[in-house]
PDB file of C-alpha atoms in Angstrom:
ATOM      1  CA  MET A   1      27.382  28.697-167.776  1.00  0.00           C
ATOM      2  CA  THR A   2      29.546  30.457-170.095  1.00  0.00           C
ATOM      3  CA  VAL A   3      32.775  32.031-168.972  1.00  0.00           C
ATOM      4  CA  GLU A   4      34.223  34.838-171.060  1.00  0.00           C
ATOM      5  CA  ARG A   5      36.582  34.635-173.408  1.00  0.00           C
ATOM      6  CA  GLY A   6      38.196  36.588-176.327  1.00  0.00           C
ATOM      7  CA  GLU A   7      37.922  35.870-180.008  1.00  0.00           C
ATOM      8  CA  ARG A   8      41.077  33.284-180.649  1.00  0.00           C
ATOM      9  CA  ARG A   9      43.391  35.375-183.354  1.00  0.00           C
ATOM     10  CA  ARG A  10      46.869  35.099-183.085  1.00  0.00           C
ATOM     11  CA  LEU A  11      49.290  38.191-183.046  1.00  0.00           C
ATOM     12  CA  THR A  12      50.695  39.442-186.217  1.00  0.00           C
ATOM     13  CA  ASN A  13      54.667  39.694-186.183  1.00  0.00           C
ATOM     14  CA  ALA A  14      54.235  43.434-186.111  1.00  0.00           C
ATOM     15  CA  GLU A  15      52.063  42.976-183.146  1.00  0.00           C
ATOM     16  CA  GLN A  16      54.505  40.414-181.308  1.00  0.00           C
ATOM     17  CA  TYR A  17      57.509  42.975-182.018  1.00  0.00           C
ATOM     18  CA  ARG A  18      55.474  45.983-180.467  1.00  0.00           C
ATOM     19  CA  LEU A  19      54.187  43.676-177.488  1.00  0.00           C
ATOM     20  CA  ARG A  20      57.948  42.495-176.619  1.00  0.00           C
ATOM     21  CA  ALA A  21      58.907  46.321-176.855  1.00  0.00           C
ATOM     22  CA  LEU A  22      56.517  47.177-174.465  1.00  0.00           C
ATOM     23  CA  ARG A  23      57.185  44.308-171.862  1.00  0.00           C
ATOM     24  CA  ARG A  24      60.981  45.643-171.937  1.00  0.00           C
ATOM     25  CA  ALA A  25      59.677  48.842-170.878  1.00  0.00           C
ATOM     26  CA  GLY A  26      61.067  49.732-167.775  1.00  0.00           C
ATOM     27  CA  SER A  27      59.827  53.442-167.316  1.00  0.00           C
ATOM     28  CA  LEU A  28      57.686  55.857-168.343  1.00  0.00           C
ATOM     29  CA  ALA A  29      60.047  57.481-170.304  1.00  0.00           C
ATOM     30  CA  ASP A  30      60.527  54.222-172.496  1.00  0.00           C
ATOM     31  CA  LEU A  31      56.886  54.339-173.467  1.00  0.00           C
ATOM     32  CA  VAL A  32      57.192  57.804-175.160  1.00  0.00           C
ATOM     33  CA  PRO A  33      58.887  56.561-178.647  1.00  0.00           C
ATOM     34  CA  LEU A  34      56.792  53.120-178.330  1.00  0.00           C
ATOM     35  CA  THR A  35      53.686  54.958-178.390  1.00  0.00           C
ATOM     36  CA  GLY A  36      54.551  57.998-180.391  1.00  0.00           C
ATOM     37  CA  VAL A  37      53.054  60.615-178.228  1.00  0.00           C
ATOM     38  CA  ASP A  38      55.243  63.458-176.635  1.00  0.00           C
ATOM     39  CA  SER A  39      54.796  63.205-173.121  1.00  0.00           C
ATOM     40  CA  GLU A  40      55.099  60.633-170.366  1.00  0.00           C
ATOM     41  CA  HIS A  41      51.765  61.110-169.030  1.00  0.00           C
ATOM     42  CA  ALA A  42      49.996  60.541-172.427  1.00  0.00           C
ATOM     43  CA  ALA A  43      52.408  57.568-172.992  1.00  0.00           C
ATOM     44  CA  TYR A  44      51.048  55.733-170.231  1.00  0.00           C
ATOM     45  CA  PHE A  45      47.435  55.881-171.048  1.00  0.00           C
ATOM     46  CA  ALA A  46      48.357  55.101-174.878  1.00  0.00           C
ATOM     47  CA  ALA A  47      50.446  51.962-173.735  1.00  0.00           C
ATOM     48  CA  LYS A  48      47.548  51.289-171.520  1.00  0.00           C
ATOM     49  CA  ARG A  49      45.226  50.942-174.615  1.00  0.00           C
ATOM     50  CA  ILE A  50      47.638  49.022-176.792  1.00  0.00           C
ATOM     51  CA  TRP A  51      48.839  46.724-174.156  1.00  0.00           C
ATOM     52  CA  ASN A  52      45.354  45.771-173.581  1.00  0.00           C
ATOM     53  CA  GLU A  53      44.662  45.148-177.125  1.00  0.00           C
ATOM     54  CA  LEU A  54      47.883  42.921-177.800  1.00  0.00           C
ATOM     55  CA  ARG A  55      47.219  41.098-174.520  1.00  0.00           C
ATOM     56  CA  THR A  56      43.982  40.351-175.144  1.00  0.00           C
ATOM     57  CA  LYS A  57      44.697  39.062-178.348  1.00  0.00           C
ATOM     58  CA  GLU A  58      47.608  36.779-177.074  1.00  0.00           C
ATOM     59  CA  LEU A  59      46.000  35.504-174.093  1.00  0.00           C
ATOM     60  CA  ALA A  60      42.832  34.250-176.051  1.00  0.00           C
ATOM     61  CA  ALA A  61      44.973  32.935-178.742  1.00  0.00           C
ATOM     62  CA  SER A  62      47.097  31.122-176.361  1.00  0.00           C
ATOM     63  CA  GLY A  63      43.788  29.012-174.788  1.00  0.00           C
ATOM     64  CA  GLY A  64      45.010  26.694-171.830  1.00  0.00           C
ATOM     65  CA  SER A  65      43.262  24.752-169.453  1.00  0.00           C
ATOM     66  CA  ASP A  66      41.088  26.163-166.783  1.00  0.00           C
ATOM     67  CA  SER A  67      40.989  22.790-164.647  1.00  0.00           C
ATOM     68  CA  GLY A  68      42.563  22.814-161.372  1.00  0.00           C
ATOM     69  CA  LEU A  69      43.716  25.687-159.776  1.00  0.00           C
ATOM     70  CA  PRO A  70      44.351  28.550-162.465  1.00  0.00           C
ATOM     71  CA  GLY A  71      47.100  30.760-162.358  1.00  0.00           C
ATOM     72  CA  ASN A  72      50.603  30.970-163.974  1.00  0.00           C
ATOM     73  CA  SER A  73      53.705  29.038-163.962  1.00  0.00           C
ATOM     74  CA  VAL A  74      57.294  30.193-163.666  1.00  0.00           C
ATOM     75  CA  ALA A  75      60.164  27.252-163.690  1.00  0.00           C
ATOM     76  CA  ILE A  76      63.135  28.744-161.794  1.00  0.00           C
ATOM     77  CA  ASP A  77      66.022  26.032-161.671  1.00  0.00           C
ATOM     78  CA  ASP A  78      64.379  22.573-160.404  1.00  0.00           C
ATOM     79  CA  THR A  79      61.452  24.648-158.975  1.00  0.00           C
ATOM     80  CA  GLU A  80      58.123  25.307-160.408  1.00  0.00           C
ATOM     81  CA  PHE A  81      56.592  28.089-159.092  1.00  0.00           C
ATOM     82  CA  HIS A  82      52.584  28.597-159.465  1.00  0.00           C
ATOM     83  CA  VAL A  83      50.815  31.856-158.998  1.00  0.00           C
ATOM     84  CA  HIS A  84      47.236  31.565-158.210  1.00  0.00           C
ATOM     85  CA  GLY A  85      45.048  35.025-158.121  1.00  0.00           C
ATOM     86  CA  ILE A  86      41.802  34.851-156.180  1.00  0.00           C
ATOM     87  CA  THR A  87      39.512  37.435-155.166  1.00  0.00           C
ATOM     88  CA  HIS A  88      39.840  36.973-151.341  1.00  0.00           C
ATOM     89  CA  ALA A  89      36.226  37.990-150.963  1.00  0.00           C
ATOM     90  CA  ASP A  90      35.607  35.636-148.061  1.00  0.00           C
ATOM     91  CA  THR A  91      33.140  33.665-149.940  1.00  0.00           C
ATOM     92  CA  ASP A  92      32.057  29.883-148.986  1.00  0.00           C
ATOM     93  CA  ALA A  93      32.097  29.347-152.557  1.00  0.00           C
ATOM     94  CA  GLU A  94      35.803  30.223-152.640  1.00  0.00           C
ATOM     95  CA  ARG A  95      36.776  28.982-149.630  1.00  0.00           C
ATOM     96  CA  ARG A  96      35.212  25.568-150.774  1.00  0.00           C
ATOM     97  CA  PHE A  97      36.865  25.635-153.695  1.00  0.00           C
ATOM     98  CA  LEU A  98      40.490  26.400-152.436  1.00  0.00           C
ATOM     99  CA  ARG A  99      40.556  24.282-149.637  1.00  0.00           C
ATOM    100  CA  ALA A 100      39.777  21.428-151.637  1.00  0.00           C
ATOM    101  CA  HIS A 101      42.764  22.176-154.150  1.00  0.00           C
ATOM    102  CA  VAL A 102      45.005  23.137-151.375  1.00  0.00           C
ATOM    103  CA  ALA A 103      44.884  20.011-149.798  1.00  0.00           C
ATOM    104  CA  ARG A 104      45.803  18.117-152.488  1.00  0.00           C
ATOM    105  CA  LEU A 105      48.782  20.271-152.978  1.00  0.00           C
ATOM    106  CA  VAL A 106      49.780  19.855-149.208  1.00  0.00           C
ATOM    107  CA  ALA A 107      49.424  16.062-149.429  1.00  0.00           C
ATOM    108  CA  ASP A 108      51.582  16.249-152.656  1.00  0.00           C
ATOM    109  CA  ASP A 109      54.289  18.018-150.588  1.00  0.00           C
ATOM    110  CA  ALA A 110      54.094  20.974-152.847  1.00  0.00           C
ATOM    111  CA  ALA A 111      54.980  24.233-150.420  1.00  0.00           C
ATOM    112  CA  VAL A 112      52.055  26.927-150.169  1.00  0.00           C
ATOM    113  CA  PHE A 113      52.703  30.316-149.211  1.00  0.00           C
ATOM    114  CA  CYS A 114      49.615  32.903-148.834  1.00  0.00           C
ATOM    115  CA  GLU A 115      49.489  36.850-149.081  1.00  0.00           C
ATOM    116  CA  GLN A 116      49.201  37.927-145.892  1.00  0.00           C
ATOM    117  CA  GLY A 117      45.844  37.625-144.376  1.00  0.00           C
ATOM    118  CA  VAL A 118      44.698  35.049-146.753  1.00  0.00           C
ATOM    119  CA  ARG A 119      45.693  32.209-144.700  1.00  0.00           C
ATOM    120  CA  SER A 120      43.666  33.326-141.554  1.00  0.00           C
ATOM    121  CA  MET A 121      40.785  33.785-144.117  1.00  0.00           C
ATOM    122  CA  TYR A 122      40.765  30.439-145.612  1.00  0.00           C
ATOM    123  CA  PHE A 123      43.337  28.075-144.390  1.00  0.00           C
ATOM    124  CA  ALA A 124      43.752  28.694-140.614  1.00  0.00           C
ATOM    125  CA  ASP A 125      43.717  24.886-139.820  1.00  0.00           C
ATOM    126  CA  PHE A 126      46.438  24.179-142.515  1.00  0.00           C
ATOM    127  CA  ASP A 127      49.613  23.633-140.465  1.00  0.00           C
ATOM    128  CA  ALA A 128      51.462  23.587-144.000  1.00  0.00           C
ATOM    129  CA  VAL A 129      50.296  26.561-145.475  1.00  0.00           C
ATOM    130  CA  CYS A 130      52.584  29.460-144.547  1.00  0.00           C
ATOM    131  CA  GLU A 131      51.598  33.031-144.578  1.00  0.00           C
ATOM    132  CA  MET A 132      54.034  35.751-146.126  1.00  0.00           C
ATOM    133  CA  ASP A 133      55.175  38.944-144.570  1.00  0.00           C
ATOM    134  CA  ASP A 134      54.347  41.257-147.443  1.00  0.00           C
ATOM    135  CA  TYR A 135      52.045  43.804-145.321  1.00  0.00           C
ATOM    136  CA  ARG A 136      54.253  43.942-142.233  1.00  0.00           C
ATOM    137  CA  TRP A 137      56.920  44.439-145.073  1.00  0.00           C
ATOM    138  CA  ALA A 138      55.109  47.415-146.469  1.00  0.00           C
ATOM    139  CA  MET A 139      54.291  48.923-143.343  1.00  0.00           C
ATOM    140  CA  ALA A 140      57.688  48.772-142.434  1.00  0.00           C
ATOM    141  CA  GLU A 141      58.890  50.444-145.519  1.00  0.00           C
ATOM    142  CA  ARG A 142      56.017  52.873-144.980  1.00  0.00           C
ATOM    143  CA  GLU A 143      57.816  54.127-141.856  1.00  0.00           C
ATOM    144  CA  ALA A 144      60.924  54.930-143.452  1.00  0.00           C
ATOM    145  CA  LEU A 145      58.979  57.531-145.750  1.00  0.00           C
ATOM    146  CA  GLU A 146      59.248  61.283-144.594  1.00  0.00           C
ATOM    147  CA  GLU A 147      55.480  62.600-145.741  1.00  0.00           C
ATOM    148  CA  SER A 148      53.056  61.744-144.026  1.00  0.00           C
ATOM    149  CA  SER A 149      50.714  58.426-144.431  1.00  0.00           C
ATOM    150  CA  ARG A 150      47.293  58.459-146.341  1.00  0.00           C
ATOM    151  CA  VAL A 151      47.437  54.764-146.422  1.00  0.00           C
ATOM    152  CA  ALA A 152      48.099  54.829-142.563  1.00  0.00           C
ATOM    153  CA  ASP A 153      44.252  55.683-142.476  1.00  0.00           C
ATOM    154  CA  VAL A 154      43.149  52.799-144.405  1.00  0.00           C
ATOM    155  CA  LEU A 155      45.502  49.789-143.318  1.00  0.00           C
ATOM    156  CA  THR A 156      46.100  49.163-139.442  1.00  0.00           C
ATOM    157  CA  PRO A 157      49.672  48.067-138.899  1.00  0.00           C
ATOM    158  CA  GLY A 158      48.616  44.973-136.723  1.00  0.00           C
ATOM    159  CA  PHE A 159      45.768  43.787-138.993  1.00  0.00           C
ATOM    160  CA  ASP A 160      45.407  39.888-139.271  1.00  0.00           C
ATOM    161  CA  SER A 161      42.982  39.945-142.305  1.00  0.00           C
ATOM    162  CA  LEU A 162      42.240  41.804-145.218  1.00  0.00           C
ATOM    163  CA  SER A 163      38.617  41.931-144.199  1.00  0.00           C
ATOM    164  CA  GLU A 164      39.648  44.550-141.992  1.00  0.00           C
ATOM    165  CA  ASP A 165      40.753  47.185-144.277  1.00  0.00           C
ATOM    166  CA  VAL A 166      38.802  50.400-143.877  1.00  0.00           C
ATOM    167  CA  GLU A 167      37.908  51.643-147.005  1.00  0.00           C
ATOM    168  CA  SER A 168      37.943  55.388-147.675  1.00  0.00           C
ATOM    169  CA  PHE A 169      34.969  57.380-148.950  1.00  0.00           C
ATOM    170  CA  THR A 170      35.647  57.403-152.460  1.00  0.00           C
ATOM    171  CA  ASP A 171      36.130  53.405-152.290  1.00  0.00           C
ATOM    172  CA  ARG A 172      32.776  52.985-150.400  1.00  0.00           C
ATOM    173  CA  LEU A 173      30.595  55.348-152.797  1.00  0.00           C
ATOM    174  CA  ARG A 174      32.609  53.356-155.875  1.00  0.00           C
ATOM    175  CA  THR A 175      31.457  50.082-154.489  1.00  0.00           C
ATOM    176  CA  ARG A 176      28.005  51.544-154.158  1.00  0.00           C
ATOM    177  CA  VAL A 177      27.645  52.605-157.434  1.00  0.00           C
ATOM    178  CA  PHE A 178      29.026  49.681-159.102  1.00  0.00           C
ATOM    179  CA  SER A 179      26.827  47.558-157.107  1.00  0.00           C
ATOM    180  CA  LEU A 180      23.720  49.431-158.293  1.00  0.00           C
ATOM    181  CA  ILE A 181      24.744  49.159-161.800  1.00  0.00           C
ATOM    182  CA  GLU A 182      25.559  45.304-161.886  1.00  0.00           C
ATOM    183  CA  SER A 183      22.353  44.512-159.711  1.00  0.00           C
ATOM    184  CA  ASP A 184      19.787  46.885-161.920  1.00  0.00           C
ATOM    185  CA  ALA A 185      17.244  44.691-163.317  1.00  0.00           C
ATOM    186  CA  ALA A 186      16.415  46.948-166.024  1.00  0.00           C
ATOM    187  CA  VAL A 187      20.238  46.839-167.211  1.00  0.00           C
ATOM    188  CA  GLU A 188      19.827  43.416-169.069  1.00  0.00           C
ATOM    189  CA  GLN A 189      22.202  43.939-171.455  1.00  0.00           C
ATOM    190  CA  ASN A 190      25.953  43.276-170.801  1.00  0.00           C
ATOM    191  CA  ALA A 191      26.991  46.136-173.285  1.00  0.00           C
ATOM    192  CA  VAL A 192      24.721  48.610-171.713  1.00  0.00           C
ATOM    193  CA  ARG A 193      25.834  47.370-168.235  1.00  0.00           C
ATOM    194  CA  ARG A 194      29.200  47.886-169.395  1.00  0.00           C
ATOM    195  CA  ALA A 195      28.971  51.278-171.014  1.00  0.00           C
ATOM    196  CA  LEU A 196      27.358  52.394-167.680  1.00  0.00           C
ATOM    197  CA  GLY A 197      30.023  50.878-165.677  1.00  0.00           C
ATOM    198  CA  ASP A 198      32.664  52.999-167.679  1.00  0.00           C
ATOM    199  CA  VAL A 199      30.963  55.902-167.149  1.00  0.00           C
ATOM    200  CA  ALA A 200      30.957  55.310-163.555  1.00  0.00           C
ATOM    201  CA  SER A 201      34.528  54.386-163.756  1.00  0.00           C
ATOM    202  CA  SER A 202      35.807  57.618-165.248  1.00  0.00           C
ATOM    203  CA  LEU A 203      33.848  59.466-162.797  1.00  0.00           C
ATOM    204  CA  LEU A 204      35.002  58.070-159.728  1.00  0.00           C
ATOM    205  CA  THR A 205      38.422  56.659-160.434  1.00  0.00           C
ATOM    206  CA  ASN A 206      41.543  58.860-160.260  1.00  0.00           C
ATOM    207  CA  LYS A 207      45.382  58.576-161.438  1.00  0.00           C
ATOM    208  CA  GLU A 208      46.046  56.059-158.553  1.00  0.00           C
ATOM    209  CA  SER A 209      43.223  53.841-159.518  1.00  0.00           C
ATOM    210  CA  MET A 210      44.586  53.612-163.135  1.00  0.00           C
ATOM    211  CA  ALA A 211      47.480  51.760-161.452  1.00  0.00           C
ATOM    212  CA  THR A 212      45.731  49.479-159.159  1.00  0.00           C
ATOM    213  CA  GLY A 213      43.032  48.520-161.366  1.00  0.00           C
ATOM    214  CA  GLU A 214      39.596  49.487-159.708  1.00  0.00           C
ATOM    215  CA  ASP A 215      37.385  49.857-162.053  1.00  0.00           C
ATOM    216  CA  PHE A 216      33.683  48.688-162.975  1.00  0.00           C
ATOM    217  CA  GLU A 217      35.064  45.892-164.653  1.00  0.00           C
ATOM    218  CA  SER A 218      37.438  44.730-161.968  1.00  0.00           C
ATOM    219  CA  PHE A 219      34.433  44.926-159.323  1.00  0.00           C
ATOM    220  CA  ARG A 220      32.080  43.156-161.789  1.00  0.00           C
ATOM    221  CA  LYS A 221      34.565  40.026-162.384  1.00  0.00           C
ATOM    222  CA  ARG A 222      35.602  40.085-158.600  1.00  0.00           C
ATOM    223  CA  ARG A 223      32.082  39.644-157.853  1.00  0.00           C
ATOM    224  CA  LEU A 224      31.172  36.898-160.257  1.00  0.00           C
ATOM    225  CA  ALA A 225      34.350  34.697-159.344  1.00  0.00           C
ATOM    226  CA  ALA A 226      33.893  35.527-155.718  1.00  0.00           C
ATOM    227  CA  ALA A 227      30.201  33.442-156.242  1.00  0.00           C
ATOM    228  CA  ASN A 228      31.806  31.021-158.642  1.00  0.00           C
ATOM    229  CA  PRO A 229      35.321  30.198-158.663  1.00  0.00           C
ATOM    230  CA  ALA A 230      34.941  28.689-162.420  1.00  0.00           C
ATOM    231  CA  TYR A 231      35.316  32.387-163.153  1.00  0.00           C
ATOM    232  CA  LEU A 232      38.729  32.965-161.550  1.00  0.00           C
ATOM    233  CA  PRO A 233      40.365  32.485-164.730  1.00  0.00           C
ATOM    234  CA  ASP A 234      38.452  35.464-166.570  1.00  0.00           C
ATOM    235  CA  LEU A 235      39.464  37.831-163.553  1.00  0.00           C
ATOM    236  CA  GLN A 236      43.063  36.606-163.569  1.00  0.00           C
ATOM    237  CA  ARG A 237      43.140  37.363-167.659  1.00  0.00           C
ATOM    238  CA  TYR A 238      41.310  40.887-166.772  1.00  0.00           C
ATOM    239  CA  TYR A 239      44.408  41.798-164.590  1.00  0.00           C
ATOM    240  CA  GLU A 240      46.977  40.191-167.309  1.00  0.00           C
ATOM    241  CA  ARG A 241      45.789  42.695-169.961  1.00  0.00           C
ATOM    242  CA  ARG A 242      45.024  45.435-167.197  1.00  0.00           C
ATOM    243  CA  PHE A 243      48.447  46.259-166.130  1.00  0.00           C
ATOM    244  CA  LEU A 244      51.722  47.237-167.700  1.00  0.00           C
ATOM    245  CA  PRO A 245      54.959  45.759-166.963  1.00  0.00           C
ATOM    246  CA  GLN A 246      55.818  46.462-163.154  1.00  0.00           C
ATOM    247  CA  PRO A 247      58.583  48.823-163.339  1.00  0.00           C
ATOM    248  CA  VAL A 248      56.100  51.361-165.277  1.00  0.00           C
ATOM    249  CA  GLU A 249      53.144  50.886-163.177  1.00  0.00           C
ATOM    250  CA  ARG A 250      55.273  51.312-160.017  1.00  0.00           C
ATOM    251  CA  GLU A 251      56.864  54.274-161.385  1.00  0.00           C
ATOM    252  CA  TRP A 252      53.176  56.289-162.382  1.00  0.00           C
ATOM    253  CA  LEU A 253      51.699  55.158-158.736  1.00  0.00           C
ATOM    254  CA  ARG A 254      55.168  56.280-156.956  1.00  0.00           C
ATOM    255  CA  ARG A 255      54.674  59.619-158.745  1.00  0.00           C
ATOM    256  CA  HIS A 256      51.117  60.267-157.496  1.00  0.00           C
ATOM    257  CA  ASP A 257      51.188  58.077-154.219  1.00  0.00           C
ATOM    258  CA  PRO A 258      54.105  56.684-152.875  1.00  0.00           C
ATOM    259  CA  GLU A 259      52.920  54.991-150.102  1.00  0.00           C
ATOM    260  CA  LEU A 260      49.812  53.599-151.780  1.00  0.00           C
ATOM    261  CA  GLU A 261      52.491  51.933-154.242  1.00  0.00           C
ATOM    262  CA  LEU A 262      54.314  50.352-151.192  1.00  0.00           C
ATOM    263  CA  VAL A 263      50.989  48.379-150.071  1.00  0.00           C
ATOM    264  CA  THR A 264      50.021  47.443-153.938  1.00  0.00           C
ATOM    265  CA  HIS A 265      52.655  46.860-156.485  1.00  0.00           C
ATOM    266  CA  ALA A 266      55.948  46.852-154.166  1.00  0.00           C
ATOM    267  CA  ARG A 267      54.447  44.061-152.378  1.00  0.00           C
ATOM    268  CA  ASN A 268      54.598  41.793-155.731  1.00  0.00           C
ATOM    269  CA  GLU A 269      58.308  42.075-155.343  1.00  0.00           C
ATOM    270  CA  ARG A 270      58.199  41.368-151.733  1.00  0.00           C
ATOM    271  CA  MET A 271      55.843  38.074-152.040  1.00  0.00           C
ATOM    272  CA  ALA A 272      58.039  36.665-155.290  1.00  0.00           C
ATOM    273  CA  ASP A 273      61.087  37.163-153.309  1.00  0.00           C
ATOM    274  CA  TYR A 274      59.740  35.590-150.216  1.00  0.00           C
ATOM    275  CA  ALA A 275      58.504  32.453-152.015  1.00  0.00           C
ATOM    276  CA  LEU A 276      61.915  32.128-153.529  1.00  0.00           C
ATOM    277  CA  TYR A 277      63.653  32.402-150.196  1.00  0.00           C
ATOM    278  CA  HIS A 278      61.605  30.309-148.413  1.00  0.00           C
ATOM    279  CA  ALA A 279      61.154  27.772-151.143  1.00  0.00           C
ATOM    280  CA  ASP A 280      64.187  25.404-149.585  1.00  0.00           C
ATOM    281  CA  ASP A 281      64.325  22.145-151.557  1.00  0.00           C
ATOM    282  CA  ALA A 282      60.715  22.082-152.751  1.00  0.00           C
ATOM    283  CA  ASP A 283      59.998  20.787-156.159  1.00  0.00           C
ATOM    284  CA  GLU A 284      56.418  22.917-156.200  1.00  0.00           C
ATOM    285  CA  VAL A 285      55.382  26.228-154.907  1.00  0.00           C
ATOM    286  CA  HIS A 286      52.204  27.484-154.837  1.00  0.00           C
ATOM    287  CA  LEU A 287      51.344  31.299-153.906  1.00  0.00           C
ATOM    288  CA  VAL A 288      48.019  32.155-153.327  1.00  0.00           C
ATOM    289  CA  VAL A 289      47.486  35.878-153.689  1.00  0.00           C
ATOM    290  CA  GLY A 290      45.039  38.533-154.638  1.00  0.00           C
ATOM    291  CA  ALA A 291      44.347  38.480-158.286  1.00  0.00           C
ATOM    292  CA  ALA A 292      45.499  41.897-158.934  1.00  0.00           C
ATOM    293  CA  HIS A 293      48.919  40.708-157.681  1.00  0.00           C
ATOM    294  CA  GLN A 294      48.878  37.675-159.928  1.00  0.00           C
ATOM    295  CA  PRO A 295      50.642  39.873-163.079  1.00  0.00           C
ATOM    296  CA  GLY A 296      53.076  41.078-160.749  1.00  0.00           C
ATOM    297  CA  VAL A 297      54.261  38.460-158.734  1.00  0.00           C
ATOM    298  CA  THR A 298      54.771  36.397-161.850  1.00  0.00           C
ATOM    299  CA  TYR A 299      56.843  39.563-163.367  1.00  0.00           C
ATOM    300  CA  TYR A 300      59.456  39.144-160.560  1.00  0.00           C
ATOM    301  CA  LEU A 301      59.207  35.429-160.649  1.00  0.00           C
ATOM    302  CA  GLU A 302      60.456  35.601-164.043  1.00  0.00           C
ATOM    303  CA  GLN A 303      62.824  38.337-163.486  1.00  0.00           C
ATOM    304  CA  HIS A 304      64.717  35.759-160.890  1.00  0.00           C
ATOM    305  CA  ARG A 305      64.348  33.229-163.781  1.00  0.00           C
ATOM    306  CA  ASP A 306      66.307  35.167-166.401  1.00  0.00           C
ATOM    307  CA  GLY A 307      68.849  36.433-163.970  1.00  0.00           C
ATOM    308  CA  ASN A 308      67.794  39.941-163.483  1.00  0.00           C
ATOM    309  CA  ARG A 309      67.175  39.593-160.195  1.00  0.00           C
ATOM    310  CA  ASP A 310      68.572  38.101-156.937  1.00  0.00           C
ATOM    311  CA  LEU A 311      67.841  37.440-153.176  1.00  0.00           C
ATOM    312  CA  SER A 312      70.761  39.678-151.741  1.00  0.00           C
ATOM    313  CA  GLY A 313      69.463  41.903-149.081  1.00  0.00           C
ATOM    314  CA  PHE A 314      66.250  39.668-148.437  1.00  0.00           C
ATOM    315  CA  GLU A 315      65.456  39.660-144.634  1.00  0.00           C
ATOM    316  CA  PRO A 316      62.146  38.074-143.243  1.00  0.00           C
ATOM    317  CA  ILE A 317      60.200  40.768-141.216  1.00  0.00           C
ATOM    318  CA  PRO A 318      59.755  38.863-137.881  1.00  0.00           C
TER     319      PRO A 318
END
């Protein structure tokens, strides 16, 4: 089996400078001078292309081991935080993989926190594994919004499992089309399959999907990783190069669908804060989250590490 990787070419000094500038972007307006275009809308798409190219090279050059439970690590004071992106597709393969690794972590006295819904899916009998309150927080925040909620039709406030999400018609159609392309025996070459997937993505995705990563390539990689967790690192790397820094992605999504922003990227901030707040004296903390959340949770942990964020005002949701 061959897990996909990019060619290992190191970034030039100019590319490193440009990537650092993109990492510092705190708003869509910041992207305009960095991309040389004349509008924030165009700058967002241009920055996406540049970021994807540079992060692909950076991640490929960094290499890294895929052994163990893959993910990112952030050291904050004396505690090492690890963020592990998964498919949460409720497959036997992922269940066996995660339970084996998490059992060892718990035995070594590590603290383990899960995105809401993941614990009941994979770790219901692991007393030491804690479920975070990210969805409850998002629903509480949603109630403060004045406009009617499109998300309310997708998520029920009392749900206890990610599998209970009710997909919209567009989501179901997108899944169906992507599945047909991926499973079509006549499409034997990956390049052809990806080209068809790109066409389908352009037809079936919208402005919101640009910020949430719902495209054919993410669908294909999730399906591979759900069946074989050896592909999880590739899925994680995909989202690492797919998403711009959180302030930019959140502003873009907030402009187009503020309630969807609450149940997607905003929860990254909540999960990072939650884990730090409840870490107590643990030397090692592990967060098991959907792969699309891994870059964002990592971003906010790094903000804490660098002194740009604190826990003032944090309150757990009952």
